[in-house]
CSV table of C-alpha atoms in Angstrom, one decimal:
chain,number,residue,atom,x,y,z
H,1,UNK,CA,37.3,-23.9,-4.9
H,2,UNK,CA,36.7,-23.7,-8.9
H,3,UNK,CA,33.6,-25.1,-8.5
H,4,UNK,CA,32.3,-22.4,-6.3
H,5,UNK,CA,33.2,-19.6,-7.9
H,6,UNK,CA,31.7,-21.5,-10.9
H,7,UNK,CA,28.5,-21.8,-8.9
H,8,UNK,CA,28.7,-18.4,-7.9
H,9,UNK,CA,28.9,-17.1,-11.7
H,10,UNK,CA,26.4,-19.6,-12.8
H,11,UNK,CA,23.8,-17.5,-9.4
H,12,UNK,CA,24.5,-14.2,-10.4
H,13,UNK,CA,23.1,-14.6,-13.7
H,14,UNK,CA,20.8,-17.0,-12.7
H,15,UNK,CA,18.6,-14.2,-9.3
H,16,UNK,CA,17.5,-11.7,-12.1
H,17,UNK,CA,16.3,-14.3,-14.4
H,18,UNK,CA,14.9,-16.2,-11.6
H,19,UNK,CA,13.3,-12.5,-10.4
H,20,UNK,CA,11.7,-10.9,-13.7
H,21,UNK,CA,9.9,-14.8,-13.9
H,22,UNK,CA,8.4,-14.3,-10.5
H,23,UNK,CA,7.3,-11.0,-11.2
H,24,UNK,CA,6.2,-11.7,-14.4
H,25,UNK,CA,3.8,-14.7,-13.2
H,26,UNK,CA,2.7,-12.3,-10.0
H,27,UNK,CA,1.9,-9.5,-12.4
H,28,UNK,CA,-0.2,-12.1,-14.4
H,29,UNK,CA,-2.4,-14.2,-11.4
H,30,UNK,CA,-2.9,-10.4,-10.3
H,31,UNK,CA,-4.2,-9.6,-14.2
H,32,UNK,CA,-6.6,-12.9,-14.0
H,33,UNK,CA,-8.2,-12.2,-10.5
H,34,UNK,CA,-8.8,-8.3,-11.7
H,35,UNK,CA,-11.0,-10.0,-14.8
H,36,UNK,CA,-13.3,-12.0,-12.9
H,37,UNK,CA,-15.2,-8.4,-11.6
H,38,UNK,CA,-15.9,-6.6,-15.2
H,39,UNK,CA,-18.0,-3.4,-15.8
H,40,UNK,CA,-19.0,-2.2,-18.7
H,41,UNK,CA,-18.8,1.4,-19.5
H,42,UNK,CA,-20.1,2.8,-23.3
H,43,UNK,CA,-19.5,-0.6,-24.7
H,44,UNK,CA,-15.9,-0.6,-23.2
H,45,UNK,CA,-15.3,-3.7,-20.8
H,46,UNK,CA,-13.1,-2.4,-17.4
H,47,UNK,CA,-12.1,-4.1,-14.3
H,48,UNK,CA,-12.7,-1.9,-11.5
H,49,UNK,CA,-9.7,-2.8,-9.3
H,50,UNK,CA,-7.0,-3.7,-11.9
H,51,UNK,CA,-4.3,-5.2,-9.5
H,52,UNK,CA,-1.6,-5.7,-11.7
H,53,UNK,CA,-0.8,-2.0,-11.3
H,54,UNK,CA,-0.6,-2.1,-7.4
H,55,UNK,CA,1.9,-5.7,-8.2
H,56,UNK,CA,4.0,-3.8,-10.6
H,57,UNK,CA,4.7,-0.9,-7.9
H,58,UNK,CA,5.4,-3.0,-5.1
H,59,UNK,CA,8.0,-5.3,-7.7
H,60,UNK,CA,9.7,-1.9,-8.5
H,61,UNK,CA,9.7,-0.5,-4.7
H,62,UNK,CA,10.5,-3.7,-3.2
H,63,UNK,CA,13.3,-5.1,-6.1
H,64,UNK,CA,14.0,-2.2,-8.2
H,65,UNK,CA,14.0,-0.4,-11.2
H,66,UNK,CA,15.8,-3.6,-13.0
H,67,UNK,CA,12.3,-5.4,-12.4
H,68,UNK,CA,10.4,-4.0,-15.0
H,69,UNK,CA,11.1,-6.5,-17.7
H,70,UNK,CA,9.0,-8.9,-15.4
H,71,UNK,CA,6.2,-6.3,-15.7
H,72,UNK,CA,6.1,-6.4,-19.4
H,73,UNK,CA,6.6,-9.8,-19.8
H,74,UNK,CA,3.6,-10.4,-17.5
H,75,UNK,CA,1.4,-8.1,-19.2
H,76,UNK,CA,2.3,-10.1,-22.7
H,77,UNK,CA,1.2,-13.2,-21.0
H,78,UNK,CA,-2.2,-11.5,-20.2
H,79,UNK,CA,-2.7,-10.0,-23.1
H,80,UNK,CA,-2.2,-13.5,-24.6
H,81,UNK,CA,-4.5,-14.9,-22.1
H,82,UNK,CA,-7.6,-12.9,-23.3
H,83,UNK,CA,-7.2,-13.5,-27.7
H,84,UNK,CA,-4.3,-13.2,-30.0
H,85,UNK,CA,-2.5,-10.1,-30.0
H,86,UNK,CA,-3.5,-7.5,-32.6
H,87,UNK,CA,-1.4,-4.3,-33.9
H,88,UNK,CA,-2.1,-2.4,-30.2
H,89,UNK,CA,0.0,-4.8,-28.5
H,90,UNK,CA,3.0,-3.1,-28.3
H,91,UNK,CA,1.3,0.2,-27.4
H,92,UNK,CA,-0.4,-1.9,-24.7
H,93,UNK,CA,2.8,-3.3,-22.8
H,94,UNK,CA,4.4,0.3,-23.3
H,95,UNK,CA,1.1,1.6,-21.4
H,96,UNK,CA,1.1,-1.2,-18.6
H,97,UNK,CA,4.9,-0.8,-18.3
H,98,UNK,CA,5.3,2.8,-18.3
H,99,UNK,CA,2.9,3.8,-15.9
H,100,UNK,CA,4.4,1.4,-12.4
H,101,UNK,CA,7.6,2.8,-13.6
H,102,UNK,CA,6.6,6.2,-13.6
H,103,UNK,CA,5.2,5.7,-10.4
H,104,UNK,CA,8.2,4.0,-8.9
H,105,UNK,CA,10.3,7.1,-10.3
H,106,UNK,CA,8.2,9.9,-8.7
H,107,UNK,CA,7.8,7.9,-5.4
H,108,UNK,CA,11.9,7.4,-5.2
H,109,UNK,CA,12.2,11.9,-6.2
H,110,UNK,CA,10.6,12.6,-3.2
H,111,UNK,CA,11.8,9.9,-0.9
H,112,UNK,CA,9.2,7.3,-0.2
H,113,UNK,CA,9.4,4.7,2.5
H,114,UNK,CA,7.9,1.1,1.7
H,115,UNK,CA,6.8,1.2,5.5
H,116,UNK,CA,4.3,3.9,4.8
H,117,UNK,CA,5.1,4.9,8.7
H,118,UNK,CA,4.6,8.6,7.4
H,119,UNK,CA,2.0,10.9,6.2
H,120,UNK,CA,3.8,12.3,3.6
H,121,UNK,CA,4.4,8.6,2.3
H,122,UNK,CA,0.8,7.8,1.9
H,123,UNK,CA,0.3,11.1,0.6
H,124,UNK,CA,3.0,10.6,-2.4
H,125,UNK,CA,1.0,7.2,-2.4
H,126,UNK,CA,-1.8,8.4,-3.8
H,127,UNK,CA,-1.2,11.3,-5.5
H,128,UNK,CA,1.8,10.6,-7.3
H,129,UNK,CA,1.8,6.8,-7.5
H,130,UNK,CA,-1.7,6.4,-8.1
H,131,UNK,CA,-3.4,9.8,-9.4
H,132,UNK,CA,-0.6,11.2,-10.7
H,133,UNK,CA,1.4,8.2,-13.0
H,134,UNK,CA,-1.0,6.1,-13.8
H,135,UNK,CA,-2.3,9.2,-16.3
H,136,UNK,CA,0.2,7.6,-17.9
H,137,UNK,CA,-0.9,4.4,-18.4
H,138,UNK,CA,-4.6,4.7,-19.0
H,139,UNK,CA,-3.9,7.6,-21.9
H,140,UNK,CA,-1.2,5.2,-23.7
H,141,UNK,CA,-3.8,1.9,-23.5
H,142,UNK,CA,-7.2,4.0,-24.6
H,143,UNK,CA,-5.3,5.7,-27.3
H,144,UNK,CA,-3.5,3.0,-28.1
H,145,UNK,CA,-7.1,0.7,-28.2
H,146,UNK,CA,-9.2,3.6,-30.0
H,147,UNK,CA,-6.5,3.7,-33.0
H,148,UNK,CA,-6.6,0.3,-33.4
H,149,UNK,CA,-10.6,0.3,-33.4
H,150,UNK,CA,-11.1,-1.3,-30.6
H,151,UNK,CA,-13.1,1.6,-28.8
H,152,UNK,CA,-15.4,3.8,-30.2
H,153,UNK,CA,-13.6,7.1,-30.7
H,154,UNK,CA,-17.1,9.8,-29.5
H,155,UNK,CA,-16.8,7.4,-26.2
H,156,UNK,CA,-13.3,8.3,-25.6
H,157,UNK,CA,-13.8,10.1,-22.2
H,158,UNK,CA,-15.6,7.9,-20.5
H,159,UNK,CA,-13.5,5.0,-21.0
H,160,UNK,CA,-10.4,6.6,-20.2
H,161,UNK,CA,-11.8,8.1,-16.6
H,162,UNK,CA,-12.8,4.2,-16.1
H,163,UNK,CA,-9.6,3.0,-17.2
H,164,UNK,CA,-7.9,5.5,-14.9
H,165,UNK,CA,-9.7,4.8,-12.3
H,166,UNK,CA,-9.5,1.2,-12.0
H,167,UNK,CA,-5.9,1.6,-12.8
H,168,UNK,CA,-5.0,4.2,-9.7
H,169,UNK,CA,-7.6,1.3,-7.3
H,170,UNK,CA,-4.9,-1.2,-8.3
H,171,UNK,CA,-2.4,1.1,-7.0
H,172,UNK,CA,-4.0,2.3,-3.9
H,173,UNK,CA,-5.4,-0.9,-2.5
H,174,UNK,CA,-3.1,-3.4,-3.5
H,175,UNK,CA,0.3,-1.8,-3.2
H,176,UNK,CA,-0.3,-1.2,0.1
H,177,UNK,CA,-1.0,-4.9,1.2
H,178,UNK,CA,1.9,-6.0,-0.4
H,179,UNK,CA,4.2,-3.6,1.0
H,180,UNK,CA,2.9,-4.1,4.3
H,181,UNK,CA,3.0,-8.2,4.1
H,182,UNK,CA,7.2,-7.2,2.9
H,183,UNK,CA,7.6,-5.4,5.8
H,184,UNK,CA,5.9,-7.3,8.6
H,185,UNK,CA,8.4,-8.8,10.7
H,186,UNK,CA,6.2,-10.8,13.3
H,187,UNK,CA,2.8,-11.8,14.1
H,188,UNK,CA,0.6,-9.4,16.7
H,189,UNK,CA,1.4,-10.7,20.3
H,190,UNK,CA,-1.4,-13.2,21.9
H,191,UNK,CA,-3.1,-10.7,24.0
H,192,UNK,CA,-3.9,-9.0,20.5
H,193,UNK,CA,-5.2,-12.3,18.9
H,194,UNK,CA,-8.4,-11.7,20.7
H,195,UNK,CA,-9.7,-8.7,19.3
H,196,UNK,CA,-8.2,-9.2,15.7
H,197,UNK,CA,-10.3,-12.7,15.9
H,198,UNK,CA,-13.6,-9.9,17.0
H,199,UNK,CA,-12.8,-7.7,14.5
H,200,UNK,CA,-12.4,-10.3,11.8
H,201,UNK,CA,-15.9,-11.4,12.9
H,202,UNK,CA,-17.1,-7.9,12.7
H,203,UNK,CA,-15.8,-7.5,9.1
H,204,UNK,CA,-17.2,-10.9,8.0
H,205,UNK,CA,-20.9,-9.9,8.7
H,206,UNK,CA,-20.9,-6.1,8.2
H,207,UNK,CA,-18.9,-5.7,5.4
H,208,UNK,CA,-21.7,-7.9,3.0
H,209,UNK,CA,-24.6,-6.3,4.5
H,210,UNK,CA,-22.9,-3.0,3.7
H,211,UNK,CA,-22.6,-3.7,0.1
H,212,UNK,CA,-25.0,-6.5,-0.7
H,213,UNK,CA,-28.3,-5.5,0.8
H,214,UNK,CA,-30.8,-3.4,-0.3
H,215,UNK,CA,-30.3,-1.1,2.7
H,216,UNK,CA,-27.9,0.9,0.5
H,217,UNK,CA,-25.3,1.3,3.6
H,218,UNK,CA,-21.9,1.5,2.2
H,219,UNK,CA,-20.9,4.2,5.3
H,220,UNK,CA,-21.3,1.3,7.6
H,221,UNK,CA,-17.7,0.0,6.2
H,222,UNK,CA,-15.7,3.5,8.0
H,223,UNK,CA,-16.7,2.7,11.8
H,224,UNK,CA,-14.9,-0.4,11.0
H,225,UNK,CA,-11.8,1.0,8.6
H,226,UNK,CA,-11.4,3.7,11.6
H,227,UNK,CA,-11.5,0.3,14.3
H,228,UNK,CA,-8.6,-1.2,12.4
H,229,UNK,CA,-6.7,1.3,11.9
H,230,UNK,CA,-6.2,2.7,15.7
H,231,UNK,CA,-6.1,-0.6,16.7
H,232,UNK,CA,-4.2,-2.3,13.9
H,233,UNK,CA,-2.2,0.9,12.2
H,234,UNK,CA,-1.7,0.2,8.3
H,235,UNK,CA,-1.8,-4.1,8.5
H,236,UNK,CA,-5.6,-3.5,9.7
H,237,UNK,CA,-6.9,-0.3,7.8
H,238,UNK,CA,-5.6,-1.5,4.1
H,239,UNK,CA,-6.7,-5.4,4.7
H,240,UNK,CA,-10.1,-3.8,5.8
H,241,UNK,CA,-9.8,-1.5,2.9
H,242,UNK,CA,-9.1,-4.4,0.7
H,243,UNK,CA,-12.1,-6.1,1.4
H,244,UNK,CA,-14.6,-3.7,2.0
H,245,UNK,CA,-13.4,-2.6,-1.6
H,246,UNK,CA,-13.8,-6.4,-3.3
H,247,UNK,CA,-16.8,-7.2,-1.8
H,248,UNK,CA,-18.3,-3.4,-3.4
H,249,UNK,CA,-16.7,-4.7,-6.7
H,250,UNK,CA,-18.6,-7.8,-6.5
H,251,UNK,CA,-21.9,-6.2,-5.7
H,252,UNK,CA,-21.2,-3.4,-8.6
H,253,UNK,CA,-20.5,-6.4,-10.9
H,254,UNK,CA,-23.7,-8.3,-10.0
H,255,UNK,CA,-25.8,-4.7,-9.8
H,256,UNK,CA,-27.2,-6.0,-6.2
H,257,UNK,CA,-27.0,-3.7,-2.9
H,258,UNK,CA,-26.2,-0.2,-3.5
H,259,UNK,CA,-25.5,-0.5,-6.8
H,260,UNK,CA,-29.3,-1.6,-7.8
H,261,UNK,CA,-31.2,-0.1,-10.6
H,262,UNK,CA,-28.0,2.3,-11.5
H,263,UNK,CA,-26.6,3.0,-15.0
H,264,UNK,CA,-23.5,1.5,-15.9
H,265,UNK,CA,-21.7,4.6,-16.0
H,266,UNK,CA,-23.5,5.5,-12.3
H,267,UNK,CA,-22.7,2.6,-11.3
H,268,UNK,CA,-18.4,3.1,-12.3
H,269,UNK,CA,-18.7,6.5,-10.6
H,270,UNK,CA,-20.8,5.6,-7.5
H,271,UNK,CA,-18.0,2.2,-6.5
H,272,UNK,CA,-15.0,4.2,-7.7
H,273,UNK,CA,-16.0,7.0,-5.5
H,274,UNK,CA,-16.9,5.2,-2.6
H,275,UNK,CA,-13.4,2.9,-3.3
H,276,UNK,CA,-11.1,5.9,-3.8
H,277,UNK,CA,-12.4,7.0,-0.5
H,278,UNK,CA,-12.1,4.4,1.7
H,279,UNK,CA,-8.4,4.0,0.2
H,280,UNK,CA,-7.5,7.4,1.0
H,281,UNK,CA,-8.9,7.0,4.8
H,282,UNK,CA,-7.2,4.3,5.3
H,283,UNK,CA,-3.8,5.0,4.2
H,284,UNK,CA,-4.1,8.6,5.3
H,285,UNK,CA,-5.7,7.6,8.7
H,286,UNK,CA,-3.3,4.8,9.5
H,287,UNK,CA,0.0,7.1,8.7
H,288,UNK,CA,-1.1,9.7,10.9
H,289,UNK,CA,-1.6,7.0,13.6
H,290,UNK,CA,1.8,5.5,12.9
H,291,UNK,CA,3.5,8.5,12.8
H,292,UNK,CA,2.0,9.8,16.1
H,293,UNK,CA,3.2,6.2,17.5
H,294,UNK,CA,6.6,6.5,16.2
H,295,UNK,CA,6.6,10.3,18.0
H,296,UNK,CA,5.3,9.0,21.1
H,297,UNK,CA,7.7,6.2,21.5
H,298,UNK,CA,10.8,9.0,19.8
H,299,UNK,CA,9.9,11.1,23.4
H,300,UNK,CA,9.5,8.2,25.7
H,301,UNK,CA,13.2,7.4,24.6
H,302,UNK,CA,14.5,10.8,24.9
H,303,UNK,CA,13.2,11.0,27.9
H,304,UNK,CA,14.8,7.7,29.6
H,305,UNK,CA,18.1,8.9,27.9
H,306,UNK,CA,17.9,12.2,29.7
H,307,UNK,CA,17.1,10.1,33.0
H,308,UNK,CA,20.1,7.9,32.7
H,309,UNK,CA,22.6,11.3,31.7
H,310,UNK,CA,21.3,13.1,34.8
H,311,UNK,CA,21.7,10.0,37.2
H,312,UNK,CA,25.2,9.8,35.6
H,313,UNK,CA,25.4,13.4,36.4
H,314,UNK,CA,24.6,13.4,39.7
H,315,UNK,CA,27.1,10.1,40.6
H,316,UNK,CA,30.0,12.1,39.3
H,317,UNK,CA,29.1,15.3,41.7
H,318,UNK,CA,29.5,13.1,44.3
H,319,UNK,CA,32.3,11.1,44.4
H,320,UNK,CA,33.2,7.9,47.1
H,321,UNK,CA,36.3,9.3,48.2
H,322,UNK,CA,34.9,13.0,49.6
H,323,UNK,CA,34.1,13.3,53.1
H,324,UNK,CA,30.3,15.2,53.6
H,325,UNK,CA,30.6,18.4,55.5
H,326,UNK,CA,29.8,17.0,58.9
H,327,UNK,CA,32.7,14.7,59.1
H,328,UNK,CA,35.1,17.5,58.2
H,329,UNK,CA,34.2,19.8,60.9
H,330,UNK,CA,35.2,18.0,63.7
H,331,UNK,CA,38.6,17.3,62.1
H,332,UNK,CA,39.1,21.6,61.9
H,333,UNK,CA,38.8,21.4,65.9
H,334,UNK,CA,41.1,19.0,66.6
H,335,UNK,CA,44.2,20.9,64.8
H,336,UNK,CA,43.0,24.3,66.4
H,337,UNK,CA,43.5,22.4,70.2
């Protein structure tokens, strides 16, 4: 018996420890696969999609506030990663710390729900979690990186909106995937498997010709964000989203497709645009779907409910043991002879 509670003190130590490690090496793969697509942007090197914000979120949504010391643990190994740390370090792991948990506190004041099942959740999504905090963390890191001389002070606005930018992608395209992996519960049934196998196909062929040919045809990636979304609700639209939105990073990087002959600071604005875009549709598009789901099926219950009250009803107006109306008048003759 004394050596499980000893166990049992030595766990409870032990799952946070165990927790801000996992989040911290999440928060770092996430950091390395955002630096192999770079832009450039007056001098200023950016990733467009900077997924260790959208990691950070989903930590703090799905375990809690008490996560963050993963977050800034993970960004110290990052910033280690790229060359030894200078005077803006600190300023930099306040930056990449404060703006998740800003997000995470917003989110949690106007009662978010990791299911994203309502329109009013993907709206606080983007506006708050991705527009709105991570102000927070692009203005701490470029201030932080122009006093330290890092970035050229007359090129300040500029590389913040890029820094912004890429920051609020990380929040708007991965959060949502990871949330949505957290919550699924079971595969799509078999008669399903068909037509996510189609669309899969579908994804694999027009998605590249969208952004890597010289037919400049980025729109031909909403016929299918709008097919996954009615079909799929939120698991297909932010998948789709997700790798529409890569595959547009890629192309930006290499300067190939729609992105051809473009100025670097064109070509920031042209795949954030198109990015921020097809994030919004598909959150926005798949919570309105979910919701109206979740209304439909809300009625349908309601409905069966009323069913079984009035079938109860009815049983109790007619009880076994009363004779019907016919049977009692011949019994009234009988006593009057």
């Amino acid at each position: 018996m004394a050596g499980v509670v000893g166990n049992q003190e030595l766990r409870r130590p032990a799952v946070p420890v165990l927790r801000t490690l996992a989040v911290a090496v999440c928060y770092f793969a996430g950091g390395r696969l955002g630096l192999l697509c770079r832009l450039t942007v007056e001098g200023a090197v950016f990733t467009p999609i900077y997924p260790p914000t959208g990691v950070a979120l989903a930590c703090l949504l799905v375990f809690g506030l008490g996560c963050w010391p993963g977050i800034t643990l993970g960004a110290l190994f990052l910033v280690l990663s790229i060359g030894p740390p200078g005077p803006d370090l600190l300023g930099i792991l306040v930056g990449n710390t404060a703006g998740p948990v800003c997000a995470f506190v917003l989110l949690r004041r106007v009662g978010f729900r990791t299911d994203l099942g309502r329109l009013r959740d993907g709206l606080a999504l983007v506006f708050l979690g991705a527009l709105g905090a991570m102000l927070v963390s692009s203005t701490v890191d470029v201030i932080t990186l122009t006093l330290a001389g890092k970035l050229d002070a007359t090129h300040f606005w500029p590389i913040w909106l890029a820094w912004w930018v890429g920051d609020a992608m990380g929040v708007l395209i991965v959060t949502p995937v990871l949330l949505m992996l957290f919550e699924a519960r079971r595969p799509p049934s078999p008669a399903r498997w068909k037509e996510c196998l189609a669309l899969v196909v579908v994804a694999a062929v027009l998605v590249p010709l969208a952004t890597l040919s010289s037919l400049n045809a980025l729109f031909l990636g909403y016929p299918l964000l709008i097919w996954a979304a009615l079909r799929f609700r939120l698991a297909g639209s932010v998948l789709c989203a997700l790798f529409t939105s890569v595959m547009a990073a890629v192309a930006a990087t290499e300067g190939v497709g729609a992105f051809a002959h473009l100025s670097h600071v064109e070509v920031m604005l042209k795949l954030q645009l198109f990015n921020g875009s097809l994030a919004l549709t598909a959150l926005l598009l798949s919570a309105v779907i979910t919701e109206q789901h979740n209304t439909r099926r809300s009625v349908a219950e309601a409905c069966t409910e009323l069913a079984e009250a009035l079938e109860h009803l009815s049983a109790h107006d007619s009880p076994a043991g009363r004779a019907p109306p016919e049977a009692a008048q011949p019994r009234r003759g009988r006593d009057a002879r």
